[in-house]
């Protein structure tokens, strides 16, 4: 309540016009929503921006200080057709998710603390269909009816993922890695590496002796 009172006093001290009142109401609603969501998810300082959609909330956990700009689509899929899953999504402390991030999980997706996810990023631990090995999907089978197959996605601490990146498991992205914008990642990324491209390939690696990112 002290925070809300502070917002009221600040708004009316600077401007008594209608726009200030609208701003005030919007800030109060946002604070109240954040407070309720923090209680529901047991996640202090959680902020979910407007337009966010969460499905399978019982299978999703947020750390402290997670910040979502807007339009997050977060889905833990427990059933798809006749398939049944036990999904688990874990988003660590102080992770920032920019506008329009989509995370879909049937098994396990982890984003560890202090990572930054750019706008329009898609992260999934599965595909619609099987395209290697035995019992591969038929081209004549509608994609929406193909079995979901894949493996877990683990994203380490302090990872920076640029805008419009696609990440499909199974894979691990090591601590401190950087993924260039518009890349497609389908294989493991070493810690403290910069990768980019379709498919993403290593470009640089951090050298602790020279304290520089060096070309590979």
C-alpha angles and dihedrals in degrees: 000000000000089000092051091048089051091052091050094050093046094050096049094043092057103037136357095195127116095260090058090053091050090049090049093051091048092051092049092050091048092050092048092048092050090050093051094046091048089056094046095050096032086235116136116220093008113165122189113184125220121293095027119150124199123186124183094020093173088067095049130083131186128199126218120300099009109168124200118186099202147301097037114173108200119172132175103192113210097169136022117175105311093340121104126200141180101217126187127190119187122186113186135220118303096000112159121211117192127211120310101008114165120199119180123182139181097162120010136334120176128183111183128214127301095013121145120215117195129221121291095014118158119204121181137162093204149045133217099251142356118277104171138038121018129344094023121187119265119239089228092058113096108250091231089061097047118107118264111243134170144095143257126300118215118187114188134220123298094007118160116209115188128222121296096008118158118212120184123178161264090075147103127227110202128229116285095012123149122214115200120232119275093015126144113220119196101147137056118287118212120237115270093012130131114221133176143161141059100315096018114244131184115269104166140011127202113246113207092196096057094026089227139116102245128197116251 
